[in-house]
Amino acid sequence: MKKILLLTDFSDASRHALQFARSLFGDTVADFHLMCVYPVETDAFYSRKYVTQAAHTAFADQLHEVVAQLRHEAPTDWHTFRSSAYPGTLLEVATQAVGVETYDWVVIGAKKDGTNALFGNSATALIRQLTANVLVVPVDAPIRPVWQVVLAADFASLKNCRLLEPLKELVALKGANLTLLTVKTPGKKIVYADQEARIRQFLAPIEPSVTLAQAPDARQGIDTYLNGHPVDLLVTIPKHKSWSDVLANNSVTRSLAYTPPVPLMVLYDDGHSDEPRLIDDLSNLDFAL
């Protein structure tokens, strides 16, 4: 069973994200946890405790109505629904949630707006901070079968093929076509044959096509590909998460999540490596054997 945390603020974007996720995982047993995070403001006439309780009741009641409707509409019992409402900030509450419970995906709708490109929006904050896979759904994304999936990544830097497992599972389940897109930019490392072979071996029996694009930077290369090819789902693996990277505009995933051109799946990289290790010190040879 897949466990999916869907963050909602009852906006058109979050409602659309829910419908998209239900369709995407329509052939999968899944538990949807709808979570609403609301701010608590002080009031001159009422205590903070009273305001907090009143806000919780109001948002919890709305969630209960949504979940009741979802249960009524569900054509099968493959999908279950539950809800929670918490005070605070979205990032704080979501971080606590994934720390307590393991979710396969955290889903958020993209409104195509935000403070500005530098400070980002809720999606960019979640991708930068959460230790979880994130699905960002544009408010105008069509809900249709997923046939064309593109993994855009720096494959020369991919140290752990196991983080591709959710992508492999999804592509196999959908019978979709998978394209490995790498953008060659000035100074970019070359993907050697053994690295590509290791990726292909992990993805087997899926046989992805490989596309090499050239562009001044990775974002331009991805945009050019998207403009020339039908893509139902774009998948990335973020590398640059520090504030220095943000200020230098190094994070391609961040820019994509801020204004996602298509539904965006972001795979969480915990930094582990499954690459074979070489024995550099012959004095350890007997111990290694």
mmCIF file of C-alpha atoms in Angstrom:
data_model
loop_
_atom_site.group_PDB
_atom_site.id
_atom_site.type_symbol
_atom_site.label_atom_id
_atom_site.label_comp_id
_atom_site.label_asym_id
_atom_site.label_seq_id
_atom_site.Cartn_x
_atom_site.Cartn_y
_atom_site.Cartn_z
ATOM 1 C CA MET A 1 0.000 0.000 0.000
ATOM 2 C CA LYS A 2 1.228 3.469 -0.901
ATOM 3 C CA LYS A 3 0.950 6.179 1.727
ATOM 4 C CA ILE A 4 0.428 9.616 0.273
ATOM 5 C CA LEU A 5 0.460 12.864 2.238
ATOM 6 C CA LEU A 6 -1.549 15.468 0.367
ATOM 7 C CA LEU A 7 -1.208 19.038 1.588
ATOM 8 C CA THR A 8 -4.356 21.064 1.069
ATOM 9 C CA ASP A 9 -5.522 24.609 1.665
ATOM 10 C CA PHE A 10 -8.886 24.027 -0.105
ATOM 11 C CA SER A 11 -7.671 26.032 -3.094
ATOM 12 C CA ASP A 12 -8.257 25.086 -6.732
ATOM 13 C CA ALA A 13 -4.609 24.055 -6.926
ATOM 14 C CA SER A 14 -4.810 21.643 -3.989
ATOM 15 C CA ARG A 15 -8.124 20.185 -5.181
ATOM 16 C CA HIS A 16 -6.634 19.613 -8.618
ATOM 17 C CA ALA A 17 -3.543 18.005 -7.076
ATOM 18 C CA LEU A 18 -5.796 15.588 -5.204
ATOM 19 C CA GLN A 19 -7.652 14.587 -8.348
ATOM 20 C CA PHE A 20 -4.380 14.190 -10.245
ATOM 21 C CA ALA A 21 -2.911 11.989 -7.502
ATOM 22 C CA ARG A 22 -6.060 9.855 -7.352
ATOM 23 C CA SER A 23 -5.814 9.312 -11.110
ATOM 24 C CA LEU A 24 -2.060 8.664 -11.066
ATOM 25 C CA PHE A 25 -2.406 6.054 -8.324
ATOM 26 C CA GLY A 26 -5.791 4.861 -9.547
ATOM 27 C CA ASP A 27 -4.534 1.305 -10.072
ATOM 28 C CA THR A 28 -2.642 1.236 -6.769
ATOM 29 C CA VAL A 29 -3.802 0.478 -3.243
ATOM 30 C CA ALA A 30 -3.218 3.810 -1.527
ATOM 31 C CA ASP A 31 -3.951 5.632 1.707
ATOM 32 C CA PHE A 32 -4.440 9.379 1.200
ATOM 33 C CA HIS A 33 -3.757 11.560 4.214
ATOM 34 C CA LEU A 34 -5.193 15.025 3.592
ATOM 35 C CA MET A 35 -3.461 17.557 5.808
ATOM 36 C CA CYS A 36 -4.400 21.190 6.274
ATOM 37 C CA VAL A 37 -2.018 23.634 7.970
ATOM 38 C CA TYR A 38 -3.467 26.912 9.180
ATOM 39 C CA PRO A 39 -1.950 29.980 10.860
ATOM 40 C CA VAL A 40 -3.191 31.135 14.238
ATOM 41 C CA GLU A 41 -3.577 34.885 14.646
ATOM 42 C CA THR A 42 -4.063 36.781 17.859
ATOM 43 C CA ASP A 43 -7.315 38.596 18.474
ATOM 44 C CA ALA A 44 -7.975 41.649 20.628
ATOM 45 C CA PHE A 45 -11.186 40.177 22.072
ATOM 46 C CA TYR A 46 -10.457 36.464 22.297
ATOM 47 C CA SER A 47 -7.626 34.491 23.870
ATOM 48 C CA ARG A 48 -5.074 32.680 21.712
ATOM 49 C CA LYS A 49 -6.365 29.359 23.025
ATOM 50 C CA TYR A 50 -9.919 30.191 21.950
ATOM 51 C CA VAL A 51 -8.791 31.338 18.499
ATOM 52 C CA THR A 52 -6.698 28.178 18.062
ATOM 53 C CA GLN A 53 -9.585 25.910 19.014
ATOM 54 C CA ALA A 54 -12.032 27.767 16.782
ATOM 55 C CA ALA A 55 -9.661 27.622 13.812
ATOM 56 C CA HIS A 56 -8.988 23.932 14.347
ATOM 57 C CA THR A 57 -12.703 23.147 14.457
ATOM 58 C CA ALA A 58 -13.393 25.134 11.300
ATOM 59 C CA PHE A 59 -10.625 23.563 9.231
ATOM 60 C CA ALA A 60 -11.190 20.058 10.615
ATOM 61 C CA ASP A 61 -14.879 20.262 9.717
ATOM 62 C CA GLN A 62 -14.030 21.270 6.152
ATOM 63 C CA LEU A 63 -11.621 18.359 5.859
ATOM 64 C CA HIS A 64 -14.191 15.912 7.195
ATOM 65 C CA GLU A 65 -16.628 17.054 4.514
ATOM 66 C CA VAL A 66 -14.017 16.589 1.787
ATOM 67 C CA VAL A 67 -13.076 13.116 3.022
ATOM 68 C CA ALA A 68 -16.723 12.086 3.316
ATOM 69 C CA GLN A 69 -17.289 13.139 -0.294
ATOM 70 C CA LEU A 70 -14.173 11.287 -1.446
ATOM 71 C CA ARG A 71 -15.295 8.104 0.265
ATOM 72 C CA HIS A 72 -18.688 8.438 -1.351
ATOM 73 C CA GLU A 73 -17.162 8.966 -4.803
ATOM 74 C CA ALA A 74 -14.525 6.205 -4.547
ATOM 75 C CA PRO A 75 -15.382 3.555 -7.187
ATOM 76 C CA THR A 76 -13.362 0.885 -5.361
ATOM 77 C CA ASP A 77 -11.982 0.258 -1.888
ATOM 78 C CA TRP A 78 -8.386 0.563 -3.180
ATOM 79 C CA HIS A 79 -8.172 4.100 -1.859
ATOM 80 C CA THR A 80 -8.690 5.094 1.760
ATOM 81 C CA PHE A 81 -8.863 8.636 3.051
ATOM 82 C CA ARG A 82 -8.129 10.355 6.346
ATOM 83 C CA SER A 83 -7.496 13.928 7.390
ATOM 84 C CA SER A 84 -5.682 16.129 9.908
ATOM 85 C CA ALA A 85 -5.600 19.851 10.643
ATOM 86 C CA TYR A 86 -2.703 21.487 12.456
ATOM 87 C CA PRO A 87 -1.706 25.042 13.383
ATOM 88 C CA GLY A 88 1.682 26.392 12.343
ATOM 89 C CA THR A 89 3.636 26.765 9.138
ATOM 90 C CA LEU A 90 3.401 24.323 6.258
ATOM 91 C CA LEU A 91 7.082 23.413 6.309
ATOM 92 C CA GLU A 92 7.207 22.842 10.064
ATOM 93 C CA VAL A 93 4.097 20.669 10.150
ATOM 94 C CA ALA A 94 5.013 18.699 7.032
ATOM 95 C CA THR A 95 8.511 18.056 8.408
ATOM 96 C CA GLN A 96 7.033 16.739 11.644
ATOM 97 C CA ALA A 97 4.578 14.563 9.714
ATOM 98 C CA VAL A 98 7.237 12.804 7.597
ATOM 99 C CA GLY A 99 9.340 12.380 10.716
ATOM 100 C CA VAL A 100 6.558 10.484 12.478
ATOM 101 C CA GLU A 101 5.161 8.503 9.560
ATOM 102 C CA THR A 102 6.785 7.204 6.372
ATOM 103 C CA TYR A 103 5.085 8.445 3.212
ATOM 104 C CA ASP A 104 5.841 7.282 -0.318
ATOM 105 C CA TRP A 105 4.901 10.682 -1.693
ATOM 106 C CA VAL A 106 4.117 14.166 -0.463
ATOM 107 C CA VAL A 107 1.781 15.910 -2.916
ATOM 108 C CA ILE A 108 1.249 19.644 -3.285
ATOM 109 C CA GLY A 109 -0.568 21.722 -5.873
ATOM 110 C CA ALA A 110 1.282 24.514 -7.661
ATOM 111 C CA LYS A 111 -0.518 27.832 -8.053
ATOM 112 C CA LYS A 112 2.151 29.215 -10.383
ATOM 113 C CA ASP A 113 2.882 32.089 -8.054
ATOM 114 C CA GLY A 114 4.913 32.808 -4.952
ATOM 115 C CA THR A 115 6.786 35.541 -3.141
ATOM 116 C CA ASN A 116 9.348 35.723 -5.940
ATOM 117 C CA ALA A 117 11.737 33.426 -7.745
ATOM 118 C CA LEU A 118 14.430 33.940 -5.092
ATOM 119 C CA PHE A 119 12.336 33.139 -2.026
ATOM 120 C CA GLY A 120 10.263 30.562 -3.862
ATOM 121 C CA ASN A 121 6.956 29.093 -2.754
ATOM 122 C CA SER A 122 5.670 26.202 -0.669
ATOM 123 C CA ALA A 123 6.771 23.577 -3.194
ATOM 124 C CA THR A 124 10.362 24.811 -3.336
ATOM 125 C CA ALA A 125 10.547 24.919 0.460
ATOM 126 C CA LEU A 126 9.291 21.344 0.798
ATOM 127 C CA ILE A 127 11.714 20.022 -1.801
ATOM 128 C CA ARG A 128 14.620 21.743 -0.120
ATOM 129 C CA GLN A 129 13.815 20.577 3.417
ATOM 130 C CA LEU A 130 11.746 17.377 3.404
ATOM 131 C CA THR A 131 13.310 13.937 3.578
ATOM 132 C CA ALA A 132 10.657 12.560 1.243
ATOM 133 C CA ASN A 133 9.706 12.219 -2.408
ATOM 134 C CA VAL A 134 7.576 15.155 -3.543
ATOM 135 C CA LEU A 135 5.012 15.426 -6.343
ATOM 136 C CA VAL A 136 4.249 18.967 -7.536
ATOM 137 C CA VAL A 137 1.079 19.269 -9.641
ATOM 138 C CA PRO A 138 0.471 22.438 -11.703
ATOM 139 C CA VAL A 139 -3.061 23.748 -11.417
ATOM 140 C CA ASP A 140 -3.504 23.420 -15.198
ATOM 141 C CA ALA A 141 -2.004 19.927 -15.569
ATOM 142 C CA PRO A 142 -4.362 17.683 -17.593
ATOM 143 C CA ILE A 143 -5.578 14.575 -15.823
ATOM 144 C CA ARG A 144 -4.868 11.791 -18.273
ATOM 145 C CA PRO A 145 -2.966 8.494 -18.504
ATOM 146 C CA VAL A 146 0.764 8.820 -17.965
ATOM 147 C CA TRP A 147 2.571 7.489 -21.027
ATOM 148 C CA GLN A 148 5.652 9.656 -21.429
ATOM 149 C CA VAL A 149 7.946 9.955 -18.401
ATOM 150 C CA VAL A 150 11.237 11.850 -18.528
ATOM 151 C CA LEU A 151 13.986 11.594 -15.931
ATOM 152 C CA ALA A 152 16.181 14.676 -16.238
ATOM 153 C CA ALA A 153 19.298 14.296 -14.124
ATOM 154 C CA ASP A 154 23.055 14.562 -13.974
ATOM 155 C CA PHE A 155 23.657 10.852 -14.393
ATOM 156 C CA ALA A 156 27.394 11.225 -13.910
ATOM 157 C CA SER A 157 26.649 12.271 -10.329
ATOM 158 C CA LEU A 158 24.071 9.550 -9.638
ATOM 159 C CA LYS A 159 25.671 7.546 -6.831
ATOM 160 C CA ASN A 160 22.677 5.532 -5.689
ATOM 161 C CA CYS A 161 20.470 3.825 -8.268
ATOM 162 C CA ARG A 162 18.139 2.608 -5.532
ATOM 163 C CA LEU A 163 16.545 6.033 -5.247
ATOM 164 C CA LEU A 164 15.134 5.359 -8.740
ATOM 165 C CA GLU A 165 12.993 2.517 -7.343
ATOM 166 C CA PRO A 166 9.767 4.601 -7.047
ATOM 167 C CA LEU A 167 10.215 5.757 -10.649
ATOM 168 C CA LYS A 168 10.901 2.236 -11.887
ATOM 169 C CA GLU A 169 7.823 0.916 -10.109
ATOM 170 C CA LEU A 170 5.584 3.652 -11.508
ATOM 171 C CA VAL A 171 6.818 3.289 -15.095
ATOM 172 C CA ALA A 172 6.394 -0.487 -14.968
ATOM 173 C CA LEU A 173 2.898 -0.205 -13.498
ATOM 174 C CA LYS A 174 1.762 2.307 -16.119
ATOM 175 C CA GLY A 175 3.510 0.593 -19.024
ATOM 176 C CA ALA A 176 4.927 4.026 -19.787
ATOM 177 C CA ASN A 177 7.883 5.056 -21.917
ATOM 178 C CA LEU A 178 10.883 6.297 -19.954
ATOM 179 C CA THR A 179 13.426 8.749 -21.356
ATOM 180 C CA LEU A 180 16.709 9.520 -19.621
ATOM 181 C CA LEU A 181 17.479 13.133 -20.444
ATOM 182 C CA THR A 182 20.899 14.584 -19.775
ATOM 183 C CA VAL A 183 21.808 18.138 -20.694
ATOM 184 C CA LYS A 184 25.386 18.747 -21.732
ATOM 185 C CA THR A 185 26.482 22.144 -20.483
ATOM 186 C CA PRO A 186 29.915 23.764 -20.572
ATOM 187 C CA GLY A 187 32.207 21.925 -18.152
ATOM 188 C CA LYS A 188 29.740 19.100 -17.501
ATOM 189 C CA LYS A 189 31.084 15.670 -16.567
ATOM 190 C CA ILE A 190 30.810 12.929 -19.157
ATOM 191 C CA VAL A 191 28.537 9.966 -18.434
ATOM 192 C CA TYR A 192 30.815 6.988 -18.941
ATOM 193 C CA ALA A 193 29.599 3.717 -20.414
ATOM 194 C CA ASP A 194 29.884 1.830 -17.118
ATOM 195 C CA GLN A 195 27.710 4.415 -15.348
ATOM 196 C CA GLU A 196 25.019 4.160 -18.006
ATOM 197 C CA ALA A 197 25.214 0.361 -17.881
ATOM 198 C CA ARG A 198 24.724 0.403 -14.098
ATOM 199 C CA ILE A 199 21.619 2.589 -14.442
ATOM 200 C CA ARG A 200 20.195 0.411 -17.207
ATOM 201 C CA GLN A 201 20.868 -2.730 -15.186
ATOM 202 C CA PHE A 202 18.938 -1.327 -12.245
ATOM 203 C CA LEU A 203 15.995 -0.233 -14.394
ATOM 204 C CA ALA A 204 15.688 -3.592 -16.199
ATOM 205 C CA PRO A 205 13.412 -4.925 -17.591
ATOM 206 C CA ILE A 206 12.462 -1.336 -18.441
ATOM 207 C CA GLU A 207 14.432 -0.230 -21.483
ATOM 208 C CA PRO A 208 14.667 3.567 -21.393
ATOM 209 C CA SER A 209 15.672 5.698 -24.326
ATOM 210 C CA VAL A 210 18.545 8.117 -23.807
ATOM 211 C CA THR A 211 18.532 11.708 -25.051
ATOM 212 C CA LEU A 212 21.496 14.056 -24.895
ATOM 213 C CA ALA A 213 20.739 17.755 -25.250
ATOM 214 C CA GLN A 214 23.155 20.659 -25.405
ATOM 215 C CA ALA A 215 22.370 24.014 -23.825
ATOM 216 C CA PRO A 216 24.049 26.882 -21.941
ATOM 217 C CA ASP A 217 22.449 25.590 -18.745
ATOM 218 C CA ALA A 218 20.380 22.609 -17.628
ATOM 219 C CA ARG A 219 17.076 24.480 -17.280
ATOM 220 C CA GLN A 220 17.239 25.729 -20.863
ATOM 221 C CA GLY A 221 17.969 22.219 -22.077
ATOM 222 C CA ILE A 222 14.997 20.786 -20.180
ATOM 223 C CA ASP A 223 12.655 23.531 -21.405
ATOM 224 C CA THR A 224 13.743 22.971 -24.998
ATOM 225 C CA TYR A 225 13.035 19.257 -24.689
ATOM 226 C CA LEU A 226 9.626 19.844 -23.087
ATOM 227 C CA ASN A 227 8.683 22.285 -25.827
ATOM 228 C CA GLY A 228 9.463 19.730 -28.510
ATOM 229 C CA HIS A 229 8.152 16.518 -26.962
ATOM 230 C CA PRO A 230 4.966 15.348 -25.222
ATOM 231 C CA VAL A 231 5.757 14.757 -21.533
ATOM 232 C CA ASP A 232 3.210 13.606 -18.953
ATOM 233 C CA LEU A 233 5.606 13.504 -16.002
ATOM 234 C CA LEU A 234 9.017 15.052 -15.393
ATOM 235 C CA VAL A 235 11.267 13.509 -12.743
ATOM 236 C CA THR A 236 14.319 15.161 -11.185
ATOM 237 C CA ILE A 237 16.850 14.509 -8.434
ATOM 238 C CA PRO A 238 17.842 17.765 -6.702
ATOM 239 C CA LYS A 239 21.488 18.312 -5.880
ATOM 240 C CA HIS A 240 21.814 21.975 -4.891
ATOM 241 C CA LYS A 241 19.870 22.747 -1.710
ATOM 242 C CA SER A 242 21.979 25.254 0.234
ATOM 243 C CA TRP A 243 21.159 28.965 0.427
ATOM 244 C CA SER A 244 24.316 29.739 -1.520
ATOM 245 C CA ASP A 245 22.959 27.576 -4.332
ATOM 246 C CA VAL A 246 19.628 29.388 -4.116
ATOM 247 C CA LEU A 247 21.291 32.784 -4.338
ATOM 248 C CA ALA A 248 23.443 31.643 -7.245
ATOM 249 C CA ASN A 249 20.403 30.123 -8.980
ATOM 250 C CA ASN A 250 22.127 26.723 -9.201
ATOM 251 C CA SER A 251 19.102 24.561 -8.375
ATOM 252 C CA VAL A 252 17.341 23.423 -11.538
ATOM 253 C CA THR A 253 14.720 21.491 -9.561
ATOM 254 C CA ARG A 254 13.902 24.607 -7.530
ATOM 255 C CA SER A 255 13.256 26.661 -10.656
ATOM 256 C CA LEU A 256 11.091 23.880 -12.100
ATOM 257 C CA ALA A 257 9.067 23.542 -8.887
ATOM 258 C CA TYR A 258 8.477 27.306 -8.712
ATOM 259 C CA THR A 259 6.780 27.337 -12.115
ATOM 260 C CA PRO A 260 6.309 23.664 -13.086
ATOM 261 C CA PRO A 261 5.654 23.314 -16.823
ATOM 262 C CA VAL A 262 4.355 19.752 -16.290
ATOM 263 C CA PRO A 263 3.722 17.545 -13.233
ATOM 264 C CA LEU A 264 7.035 17.223 -11.427
ATOM 265 C CA MET A 265 8.217 14.273 -9.342
ATOM 266 C CA VAL A 266 11.230 14.994 -7.155
ATOM 267 C CA LEU A 267 13.135 11.989 -5.807
ATOM 268 C CA TYR A 268 14.739 12.388 -2.414
ATOM 269 C CA ASP A 269 18.457 11.601 -2.326
ATOM 270 C CA ASP A 270 19.713 10.665 1.138
ATOM 271 C CA GLY A 271 23.334 10.846 0.006
ATOM 272 C CA HIS A 272 24.033 7.125 0.199
ATOM 273 C CA SER A 273 25.994 5.361 -2.531
ATOM 274 C CA ASP A 274 25.601 1.888 -3.991
ATOM 275 C CA GLU A 275 28.647 2.174 -6.223
ATOM 276 C CA PRO A 276 31.210 -0.620 -5.817
ATOM 277 C CA ARG A 277 34.194 0.371 -3.717
ATOM 278 C CA LEU A 278 37.776 -0.165 -4.789
ATOM 279 C CA ILE A 279 40.356 -1.546 -2.368
ATOM 280 C CA ASP A 280 43.035 1.149 -2.330
ATOM 281 C CA ASP A 281 45.115 -0.149 0.557
ATOM 282 C CA LEU A 282 46.709 -3.555 -0.118
ATOM 283 C CA SER A 283 47.325 -3.940 3.615
ATOM 284 C CA ASN A 284 43.591 -4.430 4.021
ATOM 285 C CA LEU A 285 43.383 -7.090 1.327
ATOM 286 C CA ASP A 286 43.385 -10.069 3.699
ATOM 287 C CA PHE A 287 40.716 -8.433 5.847
ATOM 288 C CA ALA A 288 38.583 -7.658 2.801
ATOM 289 C CA LEU A 289 38.809 -11.233 1.570
#
